[in-house]
Short mmCIF file of C-alpha atoms and ligand atoms in Angstrom, two decimals:
data_model
loop_
_atom_site.label_atom_id
_atom_site.label_comp_id
_atom_site.label_asym_id
_atom_site.label_seq_id
_atom_site.Cartn_x
_atom_site.Cartn_y
_atom_site.Cartn_z
CA MET A 1 21.57 -57.32 -44.94
CA LYS A 2 18.95 -55.68 -47.20
CA ALA A 3 19.27 -51.94 -47.58
CA GLN A 4 16.31 -49.55 -47.21
CA PHE A 5 17.89 -46.76 -49.23
CA GLY A 6 20.39 -46.70 -52.06
CA VAL A 7 22.87 -44.04 -53.15
CA ILE A 8 24.46 -44.00 -56.59
CA GLY A 9 27.48 -41.72 -56.90
CA LEU A 10 29.97 -41.59 -54.05
CA ALA A 11 31.59 -38.20 -54.48
CA VAL A 12 31.56 -36.14 -51.28
CA MET A 13 27.86 -35.21 -51.41
CA GLY A 14 26.78 -38.80 -52.13
CA GLN A 15 29.00 -40.24 -49.40
CA ASN A 16 27.84 -37.75 -46.82
CA LEU A 17 24.17 -38.21 -47.63
CA ALA A 18 24.61 -41.99 -47.41
CA LEU A 19 26.28 -41.60 -44.00
CA ASN A 20 23.53 -39.25 -42.88
CA VAL A 21 20.81 -41.75 -43.85
CA GLU A 22 22.69 -44.61 -42.19
CA SER A 23 23.17 -42.62 -39.01
CA LYS A 24 19.39 -42.34 -38.74
CA GLY A 25 19.12 -46.12 -38.58
CA HIS A 26 18.52 -47.04 -42.22
CA PRO A 27 20.84 -49.53 -43.92
CA VAL A 28 22.22 -47.97 -47.10
CA ALA A 29 23.36 -49.55 -50.36
CA ALA A 30 26.21 -47.64 -52.02
CA TYR A 31 27.39 -47.80 -55.61
CA ASN A 32 29.90 -45.80 -57.62
CA ARG A 33 30.79 -46.20 -61.29
CA THR A 34 34.47 -46.60 -60.45
CA ALA A 35 34.97 -49.46 -58.01
CA ASP A 36 37.94 -47.87 -56.22
CA ARG A 37 35.75 -45.26 -54.66
CA THR A 38 33.15 -47.81 -53.56
CA LYS A 39 35.93 -49.86 -51.99
CA ALA A 40 37.36 -46.86 -50.15
CA PHE A 41 33.89 -45.97 -48.89
CA ALA A 42 33.29 -49.56 -47.75
CA GLU A 43 36.55 -49.49 -45.79
CA ARG A 44 35.71 -46.14 -44.27
CA THR A 45 32.30 -47.37 -43.14
CA GLN A 46 33.22 -50.78 -41.77
CA GLY A 47 30.95 -51.75 -38.91
CA ARG A 48 28.19 -49.49 -40.12
CA LYS A 49 25.03 -50.48 -41.96
CA VAL A 50 26.49 -49.75 -45.40
CA VAL A 51 26.17 -52.35 -48.17
CA PRO A 52 28.72 -51.67 -50.91
CA ALA A 53 27.86 -52.82 -54.42
CA TYR A 54 30.25 -53.14 -57.35
CA THR A 55 27.72 -53.51 -60.15
CA LEU A 56 24.33 -51.87 -60.59
CA GLN A 57 22.75 -55.33 -60.69
CA GLU A 58 24.22 -56.15 -57.29
CA PHE A 59 23.18 -52.71 -55.98
CA VAL A 60 19.59 -53.17 -57.11
CA ALA A 61 19.48 -56.68 -55.64
CA THR A 62 20.53 -55.49 -52.18
CA LEU A 63 17.64 -53.03 -51.88
CA GLU A 64 14.34 -53.77 -50.17
CA ARG A 65 11.35 -53.47 -52.51
CA PRO A 66 9.85 -51.17 -53.53
CA ARG A 67 13.26 -49.59 -53.90
CA ALA A 68 14.27 -46.04 -53.01
CA ILE A 69 17.38 -44.85 -54.87
CA LEU A 70 19.11 -41.49 -54.71
CA VAL A 71 21.29 -40.59 -57.69
CA MET A 72 24.09 -38.18 -56.73
CA VAL A 73 26.10 -37.72 -59.92
CA LYS A 74 27.14 -34.60 -61.81
CA ALA A 75 24.20 -32.79 -63.44
CA GLY A 76 23.84 -33.26 -67.19
CA SER A 77 24.61 -36.32 -69.28
CA PRO A 78 26.06 -38.36 -66.35
CA VAL A 79 22.53 -38.48 -64.89
CA ASP A 80 21.12 -39.70 -68.21
CA ASP A 81 23.85 -42.33 -68.42
CA VAL A 82 23.05 -43.68 -64.95
CA LEU A 83 19.31 -43.70 -65.58
CA ALA A 84 19.72 -45.48 -68.93
CA GLU A 85 21.50 -48.30 -67.14
CA LEU A 86 19.40 -48.26 -63.98
CA PHE A 87 15.80 -48.02 -65.24
CA PRO A 88 15.79 -51.43 -67.02
CA LEU A 89 16.92 -53.11 -63.77
CA LEU A 90 14.04 -51.73 -61.69
CA ALA A 91 10.50 -52.95 -61.08
CA PRO A 92 7.30 -50.89 -61.34
CA GLY A 93 6.76 -48.87 -58.18
CA ASP A 94 10.47 -48.38 -57.48
CA LEU A 95 11.47 -44.80 -56.74
CA VAL A 96 14.40 -42.91 -58.26
CA MET A 97 15.48 -39.52 -56.89
CA ASP A 98 17.91 -37.17 -58.60
CA GLY A 99 19.62 -35.17 -55.86
CA GLY A 100 21.90 -33.10 -58.09
CA ASN A 101 21.49 -29.61 -59.51
CA SER A 102 19.73 -30.82 -62.65
CA HIS A 103 18.10 -28.44 -65.09
CA TYR A 104 14.33 -28.46 -64.64
CA ASP A 105 13.71 -29.38 -68.29
CA ASP A 106 15.90 -32.45 -67.87
CA THR A 107 13.94 -33.41 -64.77
CA ASP A 108 10.60 -33.11 -66.58
CA ARG A 109 11.94 -35.25 -69.40
CA ARG A 110 13.39 -37.93 -67.09
CA LEU A 111 10.21 -38.03 -65.05
CA LYS A 112 8.29 -38.97 -68.20
CA LEU A 113 10.79 -41.72 -69.01
CA ALA A 114 10.36 -43.08 -65.48
CA GLU A 115 6.58 -42.93 -65.81
CA GLU A 116 6.69 -44.94 -69.03
CA ARG A 117 8.25 -47.77 -67.02
CA GLY A 118 5.87 -47.44 -64.08
CA LEU A 119 8.63 -46.00 -61.90
CA LEU A 120 8.26 -43.12 -59.48
CA TYR A 121 10.61 -40.14 -59.87
CA LEU A 122 11.58 -37.16 -57.75
CA GLY A 123 13.79 -34.20 -58.66
CA VAL A 124 15.30 -33.24 -55.33
CA GLY A 125 17.23 -30.03 -54.75
CA ILE A 126 19.69 -30.54 -51.91
CA SER A 127 21.46 -27.54 -50.44
CA GLY A 128 24.06 -27.14 -47.77
CA GLY A 129 27.32 -28.33 -49.27
CA GLU A 130 29.38 -31.15 -47.81
CA ALA A 131 28.69 -30.40 -44.16
CA GLY A 132 24.98 -30.00 -44.82
CA ALA A 133 24.81 -33.34 -46.60
CA LEU A 134 26.30 -35.04 -43.55
CA HIS A 135 24.62 -33.16 -40.74
CA GLY A 136 21.39 -31.83 -42.25
CA PRO A 137 20.78 -30.22 -45.63
CA ALA A 138 17.71 -28.36 -46.86
CA ILE A 139 15.74 -30.67 -49.16
CA MET A 140 13.47 -29.38 -51.92
CA ALA A 141 11.53 -32.21 -53.56
CA GLY A 142 9.23 -32.31 -56.54
CA GLY A 143 7.75 -34.97 -58.78
CA HIS A 144 5.56 -37.96 -57.93
CA LEU A 145 3.84 -37.24 -54.62
CA GLU A 146 3.41 -40.96 -54.01
CA GLY A 147 7.19 -41.32 -54.19
CA TYR A 148 7.70 -38.46 -51.76
CA ALA A 149 5.23 -40.00 -49.32
CA ARG A 150 7.37 -43.14 -49.33
CA VAL A 151 10.66 -41.41 -48.43
CA LYS A 152 9.30 -38.45 -46.48
CA GLY A 153 10.19 -40.13 -43.18
CA ILE A 154 13.84 -40.64 -44.11
CA LEU A 155 14.25 -37.25 -45.84
CA THR A 156 12.69 -35.46 -42.88
CA LYS A 157 15.08 -37.19 -40.49
CA ILE A 158 18.24 -36.39 -42.49
CA ALA A 159 17.24 -32.76 -43.16
CA ALA A 160 18.36 -29.79 -41.11
CA GLN A 161 16.02 -29.12 -38.22
CA GLY A 162 14.98 -25.48 -38.54
CA PRO A 163 13.16 -23.13 -36.17
CA GLU A 164 9.89 -24.10 -37.83
CA GLY A 165 10.42 -27.81 -38.43
CA PRO A 166 12.56 -30.05 -40.61
CA CYS A 167 13.91 -28.26 -43.68
CA CYS A 168 12.44 -30.69 -46.13
CA GLY A 169 9.44 -30.11 -48.33
CA TYR A 170 7.50 -31.39 -51.30
CA PHE A 171 6.83 -28.45 -53.58
CA GLY A 172 4.78 -29.86 -56.42
CA PRO A 173 4.68 -32.06 -59.50
CA GLY A 174 7.32 -32.43 -62.21
CA SER A 175 10.44 -30.35 -61.75
CA ALA A 176 9.08 -28.16 -58.90
CA GLY A 177 11.85 -29.20 -56.50
CA HIS A 178 14.70 -28.59 -58.91
CA TYR A 179 13.15 -25.29 -59.99
CA VAL A 180 12.99 -24.09 -56.38
CA LYS A 181 16.62 -25.18 -55.84
CA MET A 182 17.70 -23.37 -59.02
CA VAL A 183 16.15 -20.11 -57.83
CA HIS A 184 17.69 -20.72 -54.39
CA ASN A 185 21.03 -20.70 -56.20
CA GLY A 186 20.10 -17.51 -58.09
CA ILE A 187 19.47 -15.83 -54.75
CA GLU A 188 22.73 -17.36 -53.47
CA TYR A 189 24.64 -15.73 -56.35
CA ALA A 190 23.01 -12.33 -55.67
CA ILE A 191 23.76 -12.35 -51.95
CA MET A 192 27.34 -13.53 -52.50
CA GLN A 193 27.84 -10.70 -55.01
CA THR A 194 26.34 -8.20 -52.55
CA LEU A 195 28.78 -9.26 -49.82
CA ALA A 196 31.65 -9.12 -52.33
CA GLU A 197 30.67 -5.54 -53.19
CA ALA A 198 30.56 -4.58 -49.49
CA TYR A 199 34.03 -6.13 -49.08
CA ASP A 200 35.34 -4.16 -52.09
CA LEU A 201 33.90 -0.89 -50.79
CA MET A 202 35.48 -1.47 -47.38
CA LYS A 203 38.79 -2.70 -48.76
CA ARG A 204 39.47 -0.41 -51.70
CA GLY A 205 37.15 2.40 -50.66
CA LEU A 206 37.96 2.69 -46.97
CA GLY A 207 41.32 0.90 -46.92
CA MET A 208 40.19 -1.51 -44.20
CA SER A 209 42.19 -4.62 -43.26
CA PRO A 210 40.74 -8.14 -43.53
CA HIS A 211 40.54 -8.28 -39.74
CA GLU A 212 38.60 -5.00 -39.56
CA MET A 213 36.25 -6.16 -42.30
CA ALA A 214 35.75 -9.46 -40.48
CA ASP A 215 34.67 -7.48 -37.42
CA VAL A 216 32.09 -5.62 -39.50
CA PHE A 217 30.67 -8.78 -41.11
CA GLY A 218 30.67 -10.45 -37.70
CA GLU A 219 28.71 -7.58 -36.18
CA TRP A 220 26.16 -7.67 -39.02
CA ASN A 221 25.87 -11.42 -38.54
CA ARG A 222 24.77 -10.90 -34.96
CA GLY A 223 21.92 -8.61 -36.08
CA GLU A 224 18.84 -9.06 -38.25
CA LEU A 225 21.00 -9.92 -41.28
CA GLY A 226 22.42 -12.98 -39.49
CA SER A 227 23.07 -15.64 -42.09
CA TYR A 228 25.31 -18.50 -43.13
CA LEU A 229 26.91 -16.46 -45.93
CA LEU A 230 27.81 -13.64 -43.50
CA GLU A 231 29.18 -16.16 -41.03
CA ILE A 232 31.53 -17.75 -43.57
CA THR A 233 32.51 -14.34 -44.97
CA GLU A 234 33.69 -13.31 -41.51
CA GLY A 235 35.53 -16.61 -41.18
CA ILE A 236 37.17 -16.22 -44.60
CA LEU A 237 38.45 -12.74 -43.74
CA ARG A 238 40.00 -14.07 -40.52
CA THR A 239 41.80 -16.94 -42.24
CA ARG A 240 45.51 -16.76 -42.95
CA ASP A 241 47.41 -18.80 -45.51
CA PRO A 242 49.31 -21.42 -43.49
CA GLU A 243 52.33 -21.12 -45.78
CA THR A 244 52.78 -17.37 -46.09
CA GLY A 245 50.82 -16.06 -43.14
CA ALA A 246 49.05 -13.61 -45.46
CA PRO A 247 45.24 -13.24 -45.41
CA LEU A 248 44.23 -16.17 -47.59
CA VAL A 249 41.44 -14.31 -49.40
CA GLU A 250 43.98 -11.87 -50.83
CA LEU A 251 45.91 -14.74 -52.41
CA ILE A 252 42.89 -16.08 -54.30
CA LEU A 253 42.56 -15.29 -58.01
CA ASP A 254 39.65 -12.92 -58.61
CA THR A 255 37.74 -14.91 -61.22
CA ALA A 256 34.47 -16.39 -59.99
CA GLN A 257 33.48 -19.69 -61.53
CA GLN A 258 30.00 -21.06 -61.94
CA LYS A 259 28.35 -24.34 -62.70
CA GLY A 260 25.23 -22.94 -64.32
CA THR A 261 22.36 -22.73 -61.86
CA GLY A 262 22.49 -18.92 -61.53
CA LYS A 263 22.54 -18.63 -65.30
CA TRP A 264 19.59 -21.01 -65.67
CA SER A 265 17.68 -19.09 -63.01
CA THR A 266 18.19 -15.89 -65.00
CA GLN A 267 17.39 -17.56 -68.32
CA SER A 268 14.13 -18.85 -66.91
CA ALA A 269 13.30 -15.42 -65.42
CA LEU A 270 13.74 -13.97 -68.92
CA ASP A 271 11.62 -16.74 -70.44
CA ILE A 272 8.68 -16.19 -68.12
CA GLY A 273 9.07 -12.41 -67.89
CA ALA A 274 9.85 -12.31 -64.17
CA PRO A 275 11.93 -9.33 -63.02
CA ALA A 276 15.16 -10.70 -61.55
CA PRO A 277 17.74 -7.99 -62.35
CA THR A 278 19.81 -8.37 -59.17
CA ILE A 279 20.22 -12.11 -59.72
CA ALA A 280 21.10 -11.43 -63.38
CA ALA A 281 23.59 -8.73 -62.30
CA ALA A 282 25.32 -11.27 -60.06
CA VAL A 283 25.64 -13.74 -62.94
CA PHE A 284 27.07 -11.05 -65.24
CA ALA A 285 29.44 -9.89 -62.49
CA ARG A 286 30.90 -13.43 -62.42
CA ILE A 287 31.21 -13.33 -66.20
CA VAL A 288 33.08 -10.00 -66.09
CA SER A 289 35.27 -11.31 -63.27
CA ALA A 290 36.32 -14.19 -65.54
CA LEU A 291 37.79 -11.71 -68.07
CA LYS A 292 40.88 -11.37 -65.91
CA ASP A 293 43.45 -10.74 -68.65
CA GLU A 294 41.25 -8.19 -70.41
CA ARG A 295 40.60 -6.37 -67.13
CA VAL A 296 44.26 -6.20 -66.27
CA HIS A 297 44.92 -4.79 -69.74
CA ALA A 298 42.03 -2.29 -69.60
CA GLU A 299 43.09 -1.08 -66.16
CA LYS A 300 46.02 0.65 -67.85
CA LEU A 301 43.96 2.15 -70.68
CA ILE A 302 40.52 3.17 -69.44
CA PRO A 303 40.68 5.88 -66.81
CA GLY A 304 38.43 6.42 -63.81
CA PRO A 305 38.51 8.04 -60.38
CA GLU A 306 40.67 6.83 -57.51
CA PRO A 307 38.71 4.30 -55.46
CA HIS A 308 39.50 5.96 -52.12
CA LEU A 309 36.43 7.20 -50.28
CA ALA A 310 36.83 10.25 -48.11
CA ALA A 311 33.78 9.17 -46.10
CA ASP A 312 33.44 9.17 -42.33
CA ARG A 313 33.97 5.50 -41.63
CA ALA A 314 31.28 4.91 -39.00
CA GLY A 315 28.59 6.68 -41.03
CA PHE A 316 29.58 4.87 -44.20
CA LEU A 317 29.51 1.48 -42.49
CA ALA A 318 26.06 2.18 -41.06
CA ASP A 319 24.85 3.04 -44.57
CA LEU A 320 26.58 -0.03 -45.97
CA HIS A 321 24.73 -2.29 -43.55
CA HIS A 322 21.41 -0.90 -44.74
CA ALA A 323 22.48 -1.18 -48.37
CA VAL A 324 23.38 -4.84 -47.89
CA TYR A 325 20.11 -5.44 -46.06
CA LEU A 326 17.97 -3.90 -48.82
CA THR A 327 19.93 -5.63 -51.58
CA ALA A 328 19.63 -9.01 -49.86
CA VAL A 329 15.88 -8.46 -49.44
CA SER A 330 15.75 -7.53 -53.11
CA ALA A 331 17.43 -10.83 -54.00
CA TYR A 332 14.88 -12.85 -52.00
CA ALA A 333 12.06 -10.64 -53.33
CA GLN A 334 13.03 -11.25 -56.95
CA GLY A 335 13.64 -14.95 -56.46
CA LEU A 336 10.32 -15.48 -54.71
CA ARG A 337 8.53 -13.41 -57.34
CA GLN A 338 10.09 -15.62 -60.00
CA LEU A 339 8.87 -18.69 -58.13
CA ARG A 340 5.38 -17.20 -57.96
CA ASP A 341 5.34 -16.55 -61.72
CA ALA A 342 6.95 -19.89 -62.60
CA SER A 343 4.44 -21.69 -60.42
CA GLN A 344 1.58 -20.19 -62.42
CA GLU A 345 3.23 -20.77 -65.74
CA ARG A 346 4.44 -24.29 -65.05
CA GLY A 347 1.64 -25.52 -62.78
CA TYR A 348 3.81 -26.24 -59.75
CA GLY A 349 1.30 -24.96 -57.19
CA LEU A 350 4.14 -23.69 -55.00
CA ASP A 351 3.49 -22.63 -51.42
CA LEU A 352 6.01 -19.79 -51.05
CA ALA A 353 5.70 -19.60 -47.26
CA GLU A 354 6.68 -23.29 -47.19
CA VAL A 355 9.64 -22.54 -49.49
CA ALA A 356 10.78 -19.85 -47.04
CA ARG A 357 10.37 -22.30 -44.15
CA VAL A 358 12.51 -24.95 -45.85
CA TRP A 359 15.22 -22.34 -46.56
CA MET A 360 15.46 -21.40 -42.87
CA ALA A 361 18.19 -23.94 -42.04
CA GLY A 362 20.62 -26.26 -43.78
CA CYS A 363 20.86 -24.39 -47.07
CA ILE A 364 23.38 -21.82 -48.27
CA ILE A 365 20.90 -18.90 -48.18
CA ARG A 366 19.64 -19.63 -44.66
CA SER A 367 19.22 -16.32 -42.88
CA LYS A 368 17.29 -14.66 -40.10
CA LEU A 369 15.59 -12.66 -42.86
CA LEU A 370 13.61 -15.78 -43.75
CA VAL A 371 11.61 -15.50 -40.54
CA PRO A 372 9.87 -12.21 -41.52
CA ILE A 373 9.82 -13.37 -45.15
CA ARG A 374 7.86 -16.49 -44.19
CA ARG A 375 5.55 -14.42 -42.00
CA ALA A 376 4.82 -12.01 -44.89
CA LEU A 377 4.14 -14.88 -47.31
CA THR A 378 1.91 -16.68 -44.81
CA ALA A 379 -0.17 -13.53 -44.36
CA GLN A 380 -0.37 -12.96 -48.12
CA PRO A 381 0.49 -16.07 -50.17
CA ASP A 382 0.35 -14.22 -53.51
CA LEU A 383 2.37 -11.22 -52.31
CA PRO A 384 3.76 -9.68 -55.54
CA ILE A 385 6.98 -8.37 -54.02
CA LEU A 386 8.35 -8.43 -50.47
CA PHE A 387 8.78 -4.66 -50.25
CA LEU A 388 4.98 -4.28 -50.16
CA ALA A 389 4.85 -6.09 -46.80
CA GLU A 390 6.15 -5.31 -43.33
CA PRO A 391 8.81 -5.13 -42.07
CA PHE A 392 10.35 -4.61 -45.52
CA ARG A 393 8.23 -1.61 -46.47
CA SER A 394 9.34 0.25 -43.33
CA ARG A 395 12.94 -0.81 -43.76
CA TRP A 396 12.90 0.56 -47.31
CA ARG A 397 11.26 3.81 -46.15
CA ASP A 398 13.81 4.26 -43.35
CA HIS A 399 16.91 3.16 -45.21
CA HIS A 400 16.63 3.71 -48.95
CA ALA A 401 18.64 6.91 -48.49
CA SER A 402 21.52 4.77 -47.21
CA LEU A 403 21.38 2.52 -50.28
CA ARG A 404 21.36 5.63 -52.49
CA ARG A 405 24.41 7.07 -50.72
CA ILE A 406 26.33 3.80 -51.03
CA VAL A 407 25.52 3.37 -54.73
CA ALA A 408 26.34 7.04 -55.40
CA GLU A 409 29.66 6.80 -53.53
CA ALA A 410 30.56 3.58 -55.32
CA HIS A 411 29.81 5.15 -58.69
CA ARG A 412 31.56 8.39 -57.82
CA HIS A 413 34.72 6.49 -56.94
CA GLY A 414 34.64 3.96 -59.75
CA ILE A 415 33.94 0.90 -57.60
CA PRO A 416 31.46 -1.39 -59.35
CA ALA A 417 28.40 -2.33 -57.29
CA PRO A 418 26.12 -4.08 -59.79
CA ALA A 419 24.02 -5.97 -57.26
CA MET A 420 23.39 -2.97 -55.04
CA SER A 421 22.71 -0.57 -57.90
CA SER A 422 20.40 -3.02 -59.64
CA ALA A 423 18.47 -3.52 -56.41
CA LEU A 424 18.05 0.23 -56.08
CA ASP A 425 17.00 0.62 -59.72
CA PHE A 426 14.62 -2.30 -59.41
CA VAL A 427 12.75 -0.92 -56.42
CA ASP A 428 12.77 2.60 -57.86
CA ALA A 429 11.28 1.31 -61.11
CA TYR A 430 8.76 -0.89 -59.28
CA ARG A 431 7.54 2.06 -57.21
CA THR A 432 7.25 4.41 -60.21
CA GLY A 433 3.66 4.67 -61.43
CA ARG A 434 4.67 6.12 -64.79
CA LEU A 435 7.92 4.95 -66.35
CA PRO A 436 9.42 6.27 -69.60
CA ALA A 437 8.32 3.15 -71.49
CA ASN A 438 5.81 5.33 -73.34
CA LEU A 439 8.79 6.71 -75.28
CA ILE A 440 9.94 3.17 -76.10
CA GLN A 441 6.46 2.37 -77.41
CA ALA A 442 6.57 5.51 -79.56
CA GLN A 443 9.99 4.53 -80.95
CA ARG A 444 8.76 1.00 -81.72
CA ASP A 445 5.73 2.39 -83.47
CA TRP A 446 7.82 4.93 -85.44
CA PHE A 447 10.33 2.47 -86.86
CA GLY A 448 8.29 -0.70 -86.94
CA ALA A 449 4.58 0.20 -86.80
CA HIS A 450 4.42 -1.96 -83.68
CA THR A 451 1.40 0.03 -82.35
CA TYR A 452 0.80 1.36 -78.85
CA GLU A 453 -1.97 1.79 -76.32
CA ARG A 454 -3.06 5.20 -75.00
CA VAL A 455 -3.68 6.38 -71.48
CA ASP A 456 -6.78 8.41 -72.46
CA ARG A 457 -8.82 5.81 -74.39
CA PRO A 458 -8.90 2.06 -75.04
CA GLY A 459 -7.69 0.42 -78.22
CA THR A 460 -4.54 -0.14 -80.23
CA PHE A 461 -3.07 2.76 -82.19
CA HIS A 462 -0.54 3.42 -84.89
CA THR A 463 0.69 6.83 -85.97
CA GLU A 464 2.30 7.81 -89.27
CA TRP A 465 4.93 9.74 -87.31
CA GLU A 466 6.79 11.17 -90.32
CA ALA A 467 3.54 12.33 -91.91
CA ILE A 468 2.22 14.36 -88.98
CA ARG A 469 5.57 15.68 -87.77
C1 6PG B 501 24.08 -25.46 -52.32
C2 6PG B 501 24.96 -24.89 -53.38
C3 6PG B 501 25.52 -26.01 -54.21
C4 6PG B 501 26.69 -25.61 -55.06
C5 6PG B 501 26.43 -24.50 -55.99
C6 6PG B 501 27.67 -23.78 -56.40
O1 6PG B 501 22.95 -25.02 -52.27
O2 6PG B 501 24.55 -26.29 -51.56
O3 6PG B 501 24.24 -24.00 -54.18
O4 6PG B 501 24.46 -26.56 -54.94
O5 6PG B 501 27.74 -25.29 -54.23
O6 6PG B 501 25.83 -25.07 -57.11
O7 6PG B 501 27.35 -23.17 -57.58
P1 6PG B 501 28.39 -22.46 -58.51
O8 6PG B 501 29.51 -23.43 -58.74
O9 6PG B 501 27.61 -22.19 -59.75
O10 6PG B 501 28.83 -21.25 -57.77
#
């Protein structure tokens, strides 16, 4: 049996994507560097249209030509290692897709190497975790359009089917797909941090039990904030440790790990000068969380207020919902703004309304919010920031007071809320016609003769500050 699609790398994501493709009627070739895993997968898939291969040569030989190969190995040097072995075995016109969370610079570099050999290359962001890979992920492709055209049929079939079509899209040349996926993860970090802050305010601030908090998250999930991350947060808070019977979340060590995509998203925002402070705050919050021993030590030495809020619970929870809403919108707003700027700078030609459509199902940041977000971006493709468009402008007008009360209460009681406070600061700065940056310009000019512009006439100016003082 010849295979129509090949998967290299049989960890959970690779296996599940292979099974997904096979279940749509396409025979799949499967290869893993260590033969044990290939063997186990072959046993697991007996009777199905899976062709196991134990060498790359054998793998390549079982594929129909021109070949379509998805590489699902750990981002970084493992991808380079696979490509170094694979490329020489392929024929011009064959297509290689990298489905991992590769850095966009790596993807641009690898695409050139593929081009030199006459191969087609796609950097494909795949979101949705293990279950998504098996039942329908969101797929963000970029690279050679001709290659995408060849696999569009298969990718569209294995993708999540969203309210506005299959959650699979081609976003542009080069690393466009991986860049979109990276920013998706930046937004993912920011929303996860926002929900963690809401949990902390309810738990330490209001003294609520996991079950009570689950009820709150569940109620929010049924409203306009409905999302995958809210759904799993409710589920997490309802889960008990089978051994001890205690709420499992309370037994988990409070140090958040990260594999790098949120950091890269922030690094790129800094490089291109895109304002993404809420995403950055979420990355730094994970970094602070990792300083567990230092925090435990400092807790005894650095004083602060008691974290107990004296607030009326119902009123506080209503405010908290609005604060989470506005912070989540801020995360999408900053991420989409970054994509807009990156698209210009890097020549991706991104269609942001299409990005929002692809994020509607399958991926980790899928949310009902993406419906009005897509509508706003369809009406105004170059929208600078979501808060300028409806319904977000009205929501801000009606609810910014709630966000202010939540941030103020958190600060008053010593409960950190970096995502929420950065979202508030971001929108407040964005809506301020005259910021105090004039003073910064004056300081730069004083100590470094860096010059400044004036509001009353054109030109570039320098003042001998000491001389005229
Ligand atoms: C997804 C996820 C996925 C992965 C994250 C986790 O969209 O399916 O984003 O790609 O789970 O990369 O990232 P961290 O380990 O950095 O939290």
